[in-house]
Tab-separated table of C-alpha atoms and ligand atoms in Angstrom:
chain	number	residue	atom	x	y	z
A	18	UNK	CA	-24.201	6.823	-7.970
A	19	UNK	CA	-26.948	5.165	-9.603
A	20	UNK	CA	-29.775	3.630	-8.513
A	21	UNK	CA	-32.938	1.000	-9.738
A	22	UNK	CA	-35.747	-0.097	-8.167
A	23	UNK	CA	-36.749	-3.571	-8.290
A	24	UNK	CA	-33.907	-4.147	-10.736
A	25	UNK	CA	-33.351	-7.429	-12.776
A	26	UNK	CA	-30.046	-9.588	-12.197
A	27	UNK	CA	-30.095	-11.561	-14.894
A	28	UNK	CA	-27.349	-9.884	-16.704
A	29	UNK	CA	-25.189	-9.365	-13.597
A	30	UNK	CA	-24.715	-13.158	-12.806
A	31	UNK	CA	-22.586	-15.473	-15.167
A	32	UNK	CA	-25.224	-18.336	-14.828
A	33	UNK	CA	-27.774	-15.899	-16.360
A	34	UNK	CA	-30.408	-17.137	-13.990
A	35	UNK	CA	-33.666	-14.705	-13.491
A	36	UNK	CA	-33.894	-12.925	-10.069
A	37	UNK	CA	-34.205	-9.959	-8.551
A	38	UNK	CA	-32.957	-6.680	-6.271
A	39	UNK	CA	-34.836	-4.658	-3.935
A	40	UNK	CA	-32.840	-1.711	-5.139
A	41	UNK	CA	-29.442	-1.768	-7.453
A	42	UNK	CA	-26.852	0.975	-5.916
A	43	UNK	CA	-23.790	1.291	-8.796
A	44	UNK	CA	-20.922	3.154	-6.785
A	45	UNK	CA	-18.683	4.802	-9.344
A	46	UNK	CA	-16.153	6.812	-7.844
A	47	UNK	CA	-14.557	6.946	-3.953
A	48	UNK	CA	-17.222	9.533	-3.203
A	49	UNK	CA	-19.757	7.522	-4.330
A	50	UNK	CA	-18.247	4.969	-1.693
A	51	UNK	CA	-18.068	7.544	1.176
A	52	UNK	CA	-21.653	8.698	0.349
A	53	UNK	CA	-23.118	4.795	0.811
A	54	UNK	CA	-21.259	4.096	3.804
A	55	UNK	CA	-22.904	7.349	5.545
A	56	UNK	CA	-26.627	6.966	3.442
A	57	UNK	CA	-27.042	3.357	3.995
A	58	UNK	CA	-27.169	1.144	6.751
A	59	UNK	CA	-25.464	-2.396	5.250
A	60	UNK	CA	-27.463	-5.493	6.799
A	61	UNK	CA	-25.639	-9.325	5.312
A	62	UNK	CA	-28.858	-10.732	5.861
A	63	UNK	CA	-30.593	-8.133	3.544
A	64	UNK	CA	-27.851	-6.851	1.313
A	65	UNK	CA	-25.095	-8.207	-1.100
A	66	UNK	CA	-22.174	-6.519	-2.336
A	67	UNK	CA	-21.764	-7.964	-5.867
A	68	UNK	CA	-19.038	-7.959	-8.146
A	69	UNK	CA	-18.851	-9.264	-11.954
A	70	UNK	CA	-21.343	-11.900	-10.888
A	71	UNK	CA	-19.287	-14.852	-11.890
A	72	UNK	CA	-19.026	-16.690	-8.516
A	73	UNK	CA	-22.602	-16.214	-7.487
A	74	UNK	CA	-25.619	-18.354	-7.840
A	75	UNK	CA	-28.974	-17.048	-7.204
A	76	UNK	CA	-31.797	-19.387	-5.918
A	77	UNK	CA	-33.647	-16.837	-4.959
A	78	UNK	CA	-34.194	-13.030	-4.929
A	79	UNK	CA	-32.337	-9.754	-2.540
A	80	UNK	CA	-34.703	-8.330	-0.499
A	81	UNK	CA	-32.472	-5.350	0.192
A	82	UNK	CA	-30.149	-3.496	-1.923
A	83	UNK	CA	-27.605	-4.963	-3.967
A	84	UNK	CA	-24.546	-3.260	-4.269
A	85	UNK	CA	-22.277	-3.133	-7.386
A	86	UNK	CA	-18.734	-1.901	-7.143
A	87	UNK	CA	-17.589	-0.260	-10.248
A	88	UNK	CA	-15.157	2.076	-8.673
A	89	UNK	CA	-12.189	2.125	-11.141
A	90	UNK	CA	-8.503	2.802	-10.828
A	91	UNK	CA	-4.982	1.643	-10.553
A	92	UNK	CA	-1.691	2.761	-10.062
A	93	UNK	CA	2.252	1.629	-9.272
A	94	UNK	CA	2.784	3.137	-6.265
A	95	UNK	CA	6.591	1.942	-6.071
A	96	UNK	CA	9.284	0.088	-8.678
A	97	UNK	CA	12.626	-1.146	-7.734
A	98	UNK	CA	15.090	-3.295	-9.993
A	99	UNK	CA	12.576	-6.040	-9.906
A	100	UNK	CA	9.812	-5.935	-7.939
A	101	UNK	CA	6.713	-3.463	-8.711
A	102	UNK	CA	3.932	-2.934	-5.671
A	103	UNK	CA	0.480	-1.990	-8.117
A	104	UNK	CA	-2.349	-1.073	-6.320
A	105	UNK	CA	-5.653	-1.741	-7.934
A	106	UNK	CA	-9.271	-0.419	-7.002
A	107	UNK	CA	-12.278	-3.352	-6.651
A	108	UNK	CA	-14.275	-2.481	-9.848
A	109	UNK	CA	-10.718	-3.246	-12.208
A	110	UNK	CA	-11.780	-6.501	-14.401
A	111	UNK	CA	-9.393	-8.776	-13.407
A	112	UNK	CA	-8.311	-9.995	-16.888
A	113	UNK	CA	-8.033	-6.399	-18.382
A	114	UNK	CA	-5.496	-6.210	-15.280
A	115	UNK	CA	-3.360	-9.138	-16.133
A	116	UNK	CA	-3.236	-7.712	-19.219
A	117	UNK	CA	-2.125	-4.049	-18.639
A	118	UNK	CA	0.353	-5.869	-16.140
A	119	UNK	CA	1.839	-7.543	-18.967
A	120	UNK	CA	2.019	-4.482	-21.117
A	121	UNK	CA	3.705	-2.995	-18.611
A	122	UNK	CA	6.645	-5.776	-18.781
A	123	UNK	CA	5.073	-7.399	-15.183
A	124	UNK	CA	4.638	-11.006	-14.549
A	125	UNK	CA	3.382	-12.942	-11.611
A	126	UNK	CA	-0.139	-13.113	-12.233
A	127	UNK	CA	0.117	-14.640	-15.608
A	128	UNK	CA	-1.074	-18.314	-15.044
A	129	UNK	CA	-4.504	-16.255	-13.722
A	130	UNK	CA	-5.645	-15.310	-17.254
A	131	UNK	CA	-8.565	-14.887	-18.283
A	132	UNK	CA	-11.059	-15.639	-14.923
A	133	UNK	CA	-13.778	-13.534	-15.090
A	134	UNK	CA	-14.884	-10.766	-12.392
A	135	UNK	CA	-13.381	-8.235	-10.570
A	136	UNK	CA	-10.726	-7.291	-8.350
A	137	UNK	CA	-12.808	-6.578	-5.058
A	138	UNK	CA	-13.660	-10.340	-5.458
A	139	UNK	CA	-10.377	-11.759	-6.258
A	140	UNK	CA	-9.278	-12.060	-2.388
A	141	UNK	CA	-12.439	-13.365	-1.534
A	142	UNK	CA	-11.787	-16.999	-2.593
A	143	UNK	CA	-8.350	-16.466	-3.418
A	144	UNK	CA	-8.550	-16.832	-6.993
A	145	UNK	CA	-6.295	-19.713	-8.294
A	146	UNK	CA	-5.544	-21.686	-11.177
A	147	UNK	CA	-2.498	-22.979	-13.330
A	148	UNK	CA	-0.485	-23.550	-10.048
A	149	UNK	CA	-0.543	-19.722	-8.780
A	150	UNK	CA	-3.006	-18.182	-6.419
A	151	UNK	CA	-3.910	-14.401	-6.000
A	152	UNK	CA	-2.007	-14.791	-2.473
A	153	UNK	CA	1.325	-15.828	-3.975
A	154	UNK	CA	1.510	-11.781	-5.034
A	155	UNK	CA	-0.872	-10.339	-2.800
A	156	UNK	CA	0.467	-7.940	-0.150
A	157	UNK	CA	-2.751	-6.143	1.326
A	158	UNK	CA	-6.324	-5.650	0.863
A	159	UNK	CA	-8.289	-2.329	1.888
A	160	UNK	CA	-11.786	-2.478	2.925
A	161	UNK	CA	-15.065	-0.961	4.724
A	162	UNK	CA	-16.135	-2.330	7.421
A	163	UNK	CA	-19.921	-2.330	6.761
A	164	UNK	CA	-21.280	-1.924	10.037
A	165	UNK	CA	-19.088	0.784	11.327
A	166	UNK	CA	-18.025	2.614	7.733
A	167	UNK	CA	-14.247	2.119	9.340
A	168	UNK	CA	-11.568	1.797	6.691
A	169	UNK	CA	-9.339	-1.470	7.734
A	170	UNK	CA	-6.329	-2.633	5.855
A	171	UNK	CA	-5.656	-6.474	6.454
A	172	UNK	CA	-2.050	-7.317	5.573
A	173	UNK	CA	-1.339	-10.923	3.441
A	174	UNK	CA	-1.038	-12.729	6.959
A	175	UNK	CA	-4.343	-11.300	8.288
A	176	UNK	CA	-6.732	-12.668	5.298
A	177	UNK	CA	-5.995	-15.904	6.205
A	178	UNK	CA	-5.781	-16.970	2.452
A	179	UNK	CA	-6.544	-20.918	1.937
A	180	UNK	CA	-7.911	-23.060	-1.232
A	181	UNK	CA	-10.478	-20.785	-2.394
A	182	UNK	CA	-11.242	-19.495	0.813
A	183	UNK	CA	-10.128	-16.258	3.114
A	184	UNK	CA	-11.565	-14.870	5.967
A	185	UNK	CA	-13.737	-12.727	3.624
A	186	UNK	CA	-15.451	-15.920	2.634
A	187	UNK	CA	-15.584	-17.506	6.026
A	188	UNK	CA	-15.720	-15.977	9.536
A	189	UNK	CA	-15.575	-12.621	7.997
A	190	UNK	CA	-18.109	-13.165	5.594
A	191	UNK	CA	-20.629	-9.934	4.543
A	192	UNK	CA	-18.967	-7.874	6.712
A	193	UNK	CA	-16.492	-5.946	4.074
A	194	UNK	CA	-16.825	-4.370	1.048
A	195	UNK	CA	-13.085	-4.695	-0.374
A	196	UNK	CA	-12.267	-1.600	-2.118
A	197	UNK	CA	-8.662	-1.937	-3.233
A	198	UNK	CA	-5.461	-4.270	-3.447
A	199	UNK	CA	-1.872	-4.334	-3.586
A	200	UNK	CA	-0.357	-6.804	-5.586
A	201	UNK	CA	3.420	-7.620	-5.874
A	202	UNK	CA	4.657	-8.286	-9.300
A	203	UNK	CA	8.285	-8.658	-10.959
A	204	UNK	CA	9.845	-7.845	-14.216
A	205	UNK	CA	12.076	-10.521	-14.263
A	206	UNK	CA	9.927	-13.466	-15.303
A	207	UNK	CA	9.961	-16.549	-13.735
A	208	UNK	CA	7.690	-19.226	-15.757
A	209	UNK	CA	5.457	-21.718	-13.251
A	210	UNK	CA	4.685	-24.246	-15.792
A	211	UNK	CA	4.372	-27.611	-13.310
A	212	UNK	CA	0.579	-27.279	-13.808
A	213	UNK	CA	-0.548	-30.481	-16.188
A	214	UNK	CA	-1.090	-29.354	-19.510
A	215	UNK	CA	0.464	-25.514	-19.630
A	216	UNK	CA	3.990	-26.965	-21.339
A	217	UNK	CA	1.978	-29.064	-23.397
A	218	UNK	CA	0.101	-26.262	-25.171
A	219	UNK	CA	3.174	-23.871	-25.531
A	220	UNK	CA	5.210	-26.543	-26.985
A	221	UNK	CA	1.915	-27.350	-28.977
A	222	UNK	CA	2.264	-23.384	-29.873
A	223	UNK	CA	5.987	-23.944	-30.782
A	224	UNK	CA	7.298	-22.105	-27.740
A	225	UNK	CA	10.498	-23.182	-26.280
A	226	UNK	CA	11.763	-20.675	-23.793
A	227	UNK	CA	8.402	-18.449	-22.953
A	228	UNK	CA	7.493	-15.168	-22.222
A	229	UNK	CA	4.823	-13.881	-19.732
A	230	UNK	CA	2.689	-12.856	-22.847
A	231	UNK	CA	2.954	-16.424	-23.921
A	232	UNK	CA	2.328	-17.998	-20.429
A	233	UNK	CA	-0.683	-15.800	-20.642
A	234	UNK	CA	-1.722	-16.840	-23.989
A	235	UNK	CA	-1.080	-20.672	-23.239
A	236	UNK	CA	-3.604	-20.052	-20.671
A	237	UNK	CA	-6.285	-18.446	-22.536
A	238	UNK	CA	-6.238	-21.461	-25.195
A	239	UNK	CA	-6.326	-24.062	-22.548
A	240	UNK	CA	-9.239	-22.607	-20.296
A	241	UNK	CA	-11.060	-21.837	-24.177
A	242	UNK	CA	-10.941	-25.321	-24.894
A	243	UNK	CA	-11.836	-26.649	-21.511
A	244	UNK	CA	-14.376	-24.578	-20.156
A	245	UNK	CA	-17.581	-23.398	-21.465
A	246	UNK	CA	-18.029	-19.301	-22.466
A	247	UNK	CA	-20.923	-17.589	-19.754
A	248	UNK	CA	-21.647	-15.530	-22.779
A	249	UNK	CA	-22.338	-18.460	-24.605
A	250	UNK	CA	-23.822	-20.592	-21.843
A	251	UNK	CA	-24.380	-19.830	-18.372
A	252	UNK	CA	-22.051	-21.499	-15.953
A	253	UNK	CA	-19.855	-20.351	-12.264
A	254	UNK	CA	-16.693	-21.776	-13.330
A	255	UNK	CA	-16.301	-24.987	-10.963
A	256	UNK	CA	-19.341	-25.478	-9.098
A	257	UNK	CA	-17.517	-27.403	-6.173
A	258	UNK	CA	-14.339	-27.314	-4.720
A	259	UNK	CA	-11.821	-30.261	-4.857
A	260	UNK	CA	-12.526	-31.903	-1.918
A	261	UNK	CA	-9.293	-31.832	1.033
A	262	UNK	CA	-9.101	-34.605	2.792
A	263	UNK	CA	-6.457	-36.536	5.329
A	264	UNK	CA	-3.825	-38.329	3.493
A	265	UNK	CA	-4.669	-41.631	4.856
A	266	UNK	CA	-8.744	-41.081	3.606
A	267	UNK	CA	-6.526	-40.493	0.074
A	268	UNK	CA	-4.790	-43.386	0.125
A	269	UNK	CA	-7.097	-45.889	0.439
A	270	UNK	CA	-9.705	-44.141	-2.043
A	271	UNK	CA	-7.409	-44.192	-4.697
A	272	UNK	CA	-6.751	-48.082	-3.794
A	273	UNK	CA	-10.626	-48.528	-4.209
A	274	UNK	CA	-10.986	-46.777	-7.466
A	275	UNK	CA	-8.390	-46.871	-9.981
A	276	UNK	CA	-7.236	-43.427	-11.531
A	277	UNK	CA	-9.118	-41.121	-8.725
A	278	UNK	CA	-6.578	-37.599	-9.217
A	279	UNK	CA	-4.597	-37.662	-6.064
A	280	UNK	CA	-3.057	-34.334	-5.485
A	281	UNK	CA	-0.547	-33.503	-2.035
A	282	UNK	CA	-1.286	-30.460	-0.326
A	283	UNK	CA	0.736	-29.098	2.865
A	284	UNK	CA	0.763	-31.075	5.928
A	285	UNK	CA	-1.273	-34.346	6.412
A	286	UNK	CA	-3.759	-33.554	3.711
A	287	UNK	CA	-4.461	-34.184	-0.244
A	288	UNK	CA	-6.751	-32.978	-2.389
A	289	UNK	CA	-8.783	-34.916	-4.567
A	290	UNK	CA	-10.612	-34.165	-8.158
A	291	UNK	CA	-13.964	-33.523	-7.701
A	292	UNK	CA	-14.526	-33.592	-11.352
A	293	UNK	CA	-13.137	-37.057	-11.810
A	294	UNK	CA	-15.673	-38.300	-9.266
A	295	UNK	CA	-18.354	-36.632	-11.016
A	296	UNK	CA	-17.595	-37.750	-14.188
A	297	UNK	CA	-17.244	-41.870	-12.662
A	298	UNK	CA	-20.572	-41.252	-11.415
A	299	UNK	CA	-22.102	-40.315	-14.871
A	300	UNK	CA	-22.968	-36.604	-14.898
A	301	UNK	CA	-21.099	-35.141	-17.311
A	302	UNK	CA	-23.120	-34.085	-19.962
A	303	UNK	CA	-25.768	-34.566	-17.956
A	304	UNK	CA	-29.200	-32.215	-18.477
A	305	UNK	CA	-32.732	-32.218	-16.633
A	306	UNK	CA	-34.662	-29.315	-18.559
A	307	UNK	CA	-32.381	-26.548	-19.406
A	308	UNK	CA	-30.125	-26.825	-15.991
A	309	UNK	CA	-27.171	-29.082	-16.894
A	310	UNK	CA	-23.491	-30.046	-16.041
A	311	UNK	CA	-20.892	-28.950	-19.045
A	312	UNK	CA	-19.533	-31.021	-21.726
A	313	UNK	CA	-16.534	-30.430	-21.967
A	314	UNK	CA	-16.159	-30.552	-17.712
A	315	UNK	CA	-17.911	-32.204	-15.159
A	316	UNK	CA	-17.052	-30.028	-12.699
A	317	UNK	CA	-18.887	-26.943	-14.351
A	318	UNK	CA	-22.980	-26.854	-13.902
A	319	UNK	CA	-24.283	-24.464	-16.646
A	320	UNK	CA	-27.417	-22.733	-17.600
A	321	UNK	CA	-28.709	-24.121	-21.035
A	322	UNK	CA	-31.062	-21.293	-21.285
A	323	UNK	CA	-34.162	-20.771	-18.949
A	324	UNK	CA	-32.904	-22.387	-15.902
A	325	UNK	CA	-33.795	-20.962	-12.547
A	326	UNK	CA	-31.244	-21.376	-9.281
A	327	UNK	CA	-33.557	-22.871	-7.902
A	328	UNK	CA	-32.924	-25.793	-10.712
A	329	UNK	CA	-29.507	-25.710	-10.909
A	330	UNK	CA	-28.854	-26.197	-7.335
A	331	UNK	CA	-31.382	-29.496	-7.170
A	332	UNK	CA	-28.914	-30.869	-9.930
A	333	UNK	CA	-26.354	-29.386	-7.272
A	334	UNK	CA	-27.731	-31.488	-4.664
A	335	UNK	CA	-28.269	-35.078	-6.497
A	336	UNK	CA	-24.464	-34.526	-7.498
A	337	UNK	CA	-23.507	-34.230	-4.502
A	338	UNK	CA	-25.826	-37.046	-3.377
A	339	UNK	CA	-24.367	-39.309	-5.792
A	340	UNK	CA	-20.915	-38.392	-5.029
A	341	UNK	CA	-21.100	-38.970	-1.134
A	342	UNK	CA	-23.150	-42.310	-1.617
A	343	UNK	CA	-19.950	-43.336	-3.707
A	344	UNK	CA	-17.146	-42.184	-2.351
A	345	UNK	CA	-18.377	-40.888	1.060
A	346	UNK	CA	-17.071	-37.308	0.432
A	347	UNK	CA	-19.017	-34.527	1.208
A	348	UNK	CA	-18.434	-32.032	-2.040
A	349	UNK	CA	-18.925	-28.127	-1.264
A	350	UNK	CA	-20.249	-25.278	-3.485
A	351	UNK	CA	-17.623	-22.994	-4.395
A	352	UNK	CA	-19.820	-19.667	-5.119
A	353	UNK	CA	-21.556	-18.200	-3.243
A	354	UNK	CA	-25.298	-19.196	-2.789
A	355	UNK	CA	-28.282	-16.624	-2.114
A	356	UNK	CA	-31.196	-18.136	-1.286
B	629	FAD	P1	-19.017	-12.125	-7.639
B	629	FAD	O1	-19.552	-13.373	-8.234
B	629	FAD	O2	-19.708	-10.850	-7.991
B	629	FAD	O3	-18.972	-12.272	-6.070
B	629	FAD	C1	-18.427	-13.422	-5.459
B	629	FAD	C2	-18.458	-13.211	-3.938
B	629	FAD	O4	-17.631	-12.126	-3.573
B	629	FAD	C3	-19.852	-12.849	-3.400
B	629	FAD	O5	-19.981	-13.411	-2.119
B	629	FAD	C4	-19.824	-11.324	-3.299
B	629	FAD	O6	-20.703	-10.849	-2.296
B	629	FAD	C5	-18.370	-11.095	-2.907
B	629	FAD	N1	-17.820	-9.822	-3.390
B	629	FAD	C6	-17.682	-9.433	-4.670
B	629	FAD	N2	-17.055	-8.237	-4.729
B	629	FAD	C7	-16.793	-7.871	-3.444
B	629	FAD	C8	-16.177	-6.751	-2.838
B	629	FAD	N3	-15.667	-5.733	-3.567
B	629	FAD	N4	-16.079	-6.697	-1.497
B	629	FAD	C9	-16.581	-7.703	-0.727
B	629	FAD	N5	-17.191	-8.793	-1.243
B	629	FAD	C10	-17.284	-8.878	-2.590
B	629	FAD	N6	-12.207	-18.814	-9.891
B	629	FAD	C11	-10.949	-19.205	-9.597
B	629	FAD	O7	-10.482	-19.025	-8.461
B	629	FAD	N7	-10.170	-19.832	-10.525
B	629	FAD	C12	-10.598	-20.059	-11.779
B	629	FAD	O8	-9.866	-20.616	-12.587
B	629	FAD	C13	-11.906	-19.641	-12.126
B	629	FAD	N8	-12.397	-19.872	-13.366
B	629	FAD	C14	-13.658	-19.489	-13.682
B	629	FAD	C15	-14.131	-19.707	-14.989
B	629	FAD	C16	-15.402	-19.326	-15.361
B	629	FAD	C17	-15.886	-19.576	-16.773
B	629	FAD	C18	-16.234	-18.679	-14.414
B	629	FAD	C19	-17.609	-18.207	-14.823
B	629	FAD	C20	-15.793	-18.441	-13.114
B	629	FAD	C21	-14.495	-18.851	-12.735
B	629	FAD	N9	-13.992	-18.648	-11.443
B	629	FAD	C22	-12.703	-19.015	-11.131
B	629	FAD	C23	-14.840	-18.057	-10.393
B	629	FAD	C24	-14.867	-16.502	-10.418
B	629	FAD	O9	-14.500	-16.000	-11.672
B	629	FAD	C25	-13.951	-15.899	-9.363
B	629	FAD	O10	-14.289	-16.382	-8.087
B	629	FAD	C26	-14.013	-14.377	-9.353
B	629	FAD	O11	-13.061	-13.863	-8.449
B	629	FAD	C27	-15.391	-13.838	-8.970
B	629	FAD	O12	-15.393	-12.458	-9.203
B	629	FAD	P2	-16.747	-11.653	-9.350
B	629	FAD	O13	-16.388	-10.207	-9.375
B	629	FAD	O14	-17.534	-12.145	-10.493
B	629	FAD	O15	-17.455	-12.003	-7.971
B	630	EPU	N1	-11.249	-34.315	-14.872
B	630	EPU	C1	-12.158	-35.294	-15.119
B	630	EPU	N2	-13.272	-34.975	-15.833
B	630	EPU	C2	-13.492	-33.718	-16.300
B	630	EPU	C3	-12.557	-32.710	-16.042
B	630	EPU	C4	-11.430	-33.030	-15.309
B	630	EPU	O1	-11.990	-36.439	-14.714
B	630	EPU	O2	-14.542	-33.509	-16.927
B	630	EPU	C5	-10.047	-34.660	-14.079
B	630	EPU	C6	-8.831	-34.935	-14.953
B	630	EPU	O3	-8.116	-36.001	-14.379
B	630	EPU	C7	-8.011	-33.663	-14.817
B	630	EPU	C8	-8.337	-33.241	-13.395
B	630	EPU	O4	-9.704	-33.602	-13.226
B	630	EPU	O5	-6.658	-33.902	-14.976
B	630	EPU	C9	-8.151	-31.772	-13.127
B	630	EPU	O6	-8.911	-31.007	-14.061
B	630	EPU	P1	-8.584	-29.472	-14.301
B	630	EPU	O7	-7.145	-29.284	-14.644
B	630	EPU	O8	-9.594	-28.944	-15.251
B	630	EPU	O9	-8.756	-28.825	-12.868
B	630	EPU	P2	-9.936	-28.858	-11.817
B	630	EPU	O10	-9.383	-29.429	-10.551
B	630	EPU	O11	-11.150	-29.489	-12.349
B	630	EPU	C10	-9.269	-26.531	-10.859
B	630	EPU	C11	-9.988	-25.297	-10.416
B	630	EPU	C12	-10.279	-24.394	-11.591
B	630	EPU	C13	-8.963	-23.996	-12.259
B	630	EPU	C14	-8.249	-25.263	-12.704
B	630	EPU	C15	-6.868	-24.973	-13.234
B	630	EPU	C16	-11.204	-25.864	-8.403
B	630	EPU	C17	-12.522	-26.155	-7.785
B	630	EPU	N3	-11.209	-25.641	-9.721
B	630	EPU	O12	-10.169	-27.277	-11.638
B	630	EPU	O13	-10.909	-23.203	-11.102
B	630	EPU	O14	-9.182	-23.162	-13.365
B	630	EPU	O15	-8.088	-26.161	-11.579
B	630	EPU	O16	-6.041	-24.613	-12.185
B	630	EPU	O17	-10.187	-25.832	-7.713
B	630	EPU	C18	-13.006	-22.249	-10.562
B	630	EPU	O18	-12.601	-22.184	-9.397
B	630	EPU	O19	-14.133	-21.805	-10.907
B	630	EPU	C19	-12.156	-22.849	-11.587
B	630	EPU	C20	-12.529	-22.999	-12.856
């Protein structure tokens, strides 16, 4: 296990904003794990459990100990005619495992190429994008309870997977550290292509009848051109969710302004583009010193250089401020916010 004092976080978070850790744990290996459960007594309030740092926005420092799970490792634990059960441990990059599963001849988690982190987050909001989520090939999730060092397993039903959200996010939220998942994949490939713009670019790569590997690729060269690099500039990925609201709300929004995305969601609700509303009311491109909202998407706030979170979450709030003065919608973050 390793361990800093007073440890910088500026290389840990994808917005590359400046803050700082009480103390840095890095748990390597399950004994590592077992040894911090006994040594250390876990406190939300105090402590954060911290990932590849790309969902995360810090307005402020830890006061307590934050806790980085590296623990690597993954395995198929069974393989029938088609379907493969892969279980994958929560310090696993998530892209590097999209790619192994596609050397390995497995698809169903294609269309989730190339977002950035790691597995032990992936549940949290239910990664999605490209028309798949993580919980259309999710089957379990194993994790510490914190406060008691009790291993729980949750089954797909029990996370209570929505639209970026589970209960690891909400009512459940700092009270696990997910070590491990199992995921379900196939080797027979079925392509989900209904997502706007994925047949476009394989038929712009002169791909007819694709592969998984070309799914995947189609991906990459979409979310490339459309979304800025956090090695290049800082940025969370979307900074707000697409906001759900009832059908009827939908309906008569999109009467009052023309072109407003209008997407159907189960039951009586539809989801609207947040981005699209941002972009109507003039942001896009925006910048006030170095914090910023991206070119190339209006949904994605980015770090031009020195920003603090602090800065990037005032330009958080007059979005927001603009957007429900507008359209009367309330927009939420989508990472997670430590002030
Ligand atoms: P972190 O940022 O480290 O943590 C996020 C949250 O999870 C925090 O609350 C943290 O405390 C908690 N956490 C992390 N690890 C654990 C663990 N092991 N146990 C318990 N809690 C934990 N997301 C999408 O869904 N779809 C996208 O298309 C997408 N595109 C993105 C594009 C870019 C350029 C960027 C920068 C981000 C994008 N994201 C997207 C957001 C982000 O990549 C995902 O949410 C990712 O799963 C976060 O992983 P992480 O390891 O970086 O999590
Ligand atoms: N649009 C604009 N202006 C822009 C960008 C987009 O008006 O600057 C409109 C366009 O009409 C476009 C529509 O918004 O057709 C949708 O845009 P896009 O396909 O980029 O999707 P999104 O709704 O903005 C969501 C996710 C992304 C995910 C993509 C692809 C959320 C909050 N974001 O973005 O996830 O990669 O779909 O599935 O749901 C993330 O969560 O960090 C993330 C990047």
């Amino acid at each position: 296990m390793k361990r800093a004092l007073n440890a910088s976080l500026q290389h840990l978070n994808s917005f590359s904003v400046a803050a700082r850790a009480g103390q840095l744990l890095e748990l390597e290996s399950e004994q590592d794990l077992q040894v911090f459960m006994t040594e250390h007594d876990f406190d939300p309030e105090r402590d954060l459990i911290l990932g590849g740092g790309s969902n995360i926005l810090f307005a402020g420092d830890v006061e307590g100990t934050v806790v980085l799970n590296h623990v690597h490792g993954k395995r198929i634990v069974a393989d029938s005619e088609n379907e493969v059960l892969v279980d994958v441990c929560g310090g696993e990059n998530w892209h590097q495992l999209v790619l192994w599963s596609l050397q390995q001849g497995l698809s169903g988690i294609e269309n989730l190429s190339l977002i950035p982190g790691l597995v032990g987050a992936a549940p949290m909001q239910n990664i999605g994008a490209y028309g798949v989520e993580l919980a259309d090939v999710i089957v379990s999730v194993q994790a510490l309870e914190l406060a008691s060092g009790r291993r729980r397993s949750f089954g797909h039903d029990d996370c209570q997977f929505g639209y970026r959200d589970s209960r690891f996010k909400s009512v459940d939220a700092g009270r696990f550290l997910i070590t491990r998942i199992r995921l379900r994949l196939q080797r027979i490939f079925t392509a989900e292509l209904n997502y706007a713009g994925v047949g476009e670019e394989l038929r712009a790569m002169g791909v007819k009848d694709p592969t998984a590997k070309q799914v995947s690729a189609a991906i990459v060269r979409l979310r490339r051109r459309k979304l800025p690099d956090p090695q290049v500039t800082g940025n969370a990925g979307s900074f707000f969710k697409n906001p759900v609201v009832d059908r009827a709300v939908a309906a008569q929004l999109a009467k009052d302004f023309e072109g407003l995305p209008v997407y159907a969601t189960d039951h009586q609700a539809a989801k609207l583009s947040a981005a699209w509303m941002i972009e109507q009311c003039g942001w896009k491109g925006h910048r006030q010193g170095d914090a910023g909202v991206a070119r190339q998407h209006a949904l994605v706030l980015v770090n031009h250089g020195h920003a603090s979170g602090q800065q990037i979450l005032e330009l958080a709030d007059a979005i927001g401020d603009s957007v429900r003065s507008r359209y009367g919608i309330e927009l939420q973050p989508e990472p997670r916010i430590v002030r």
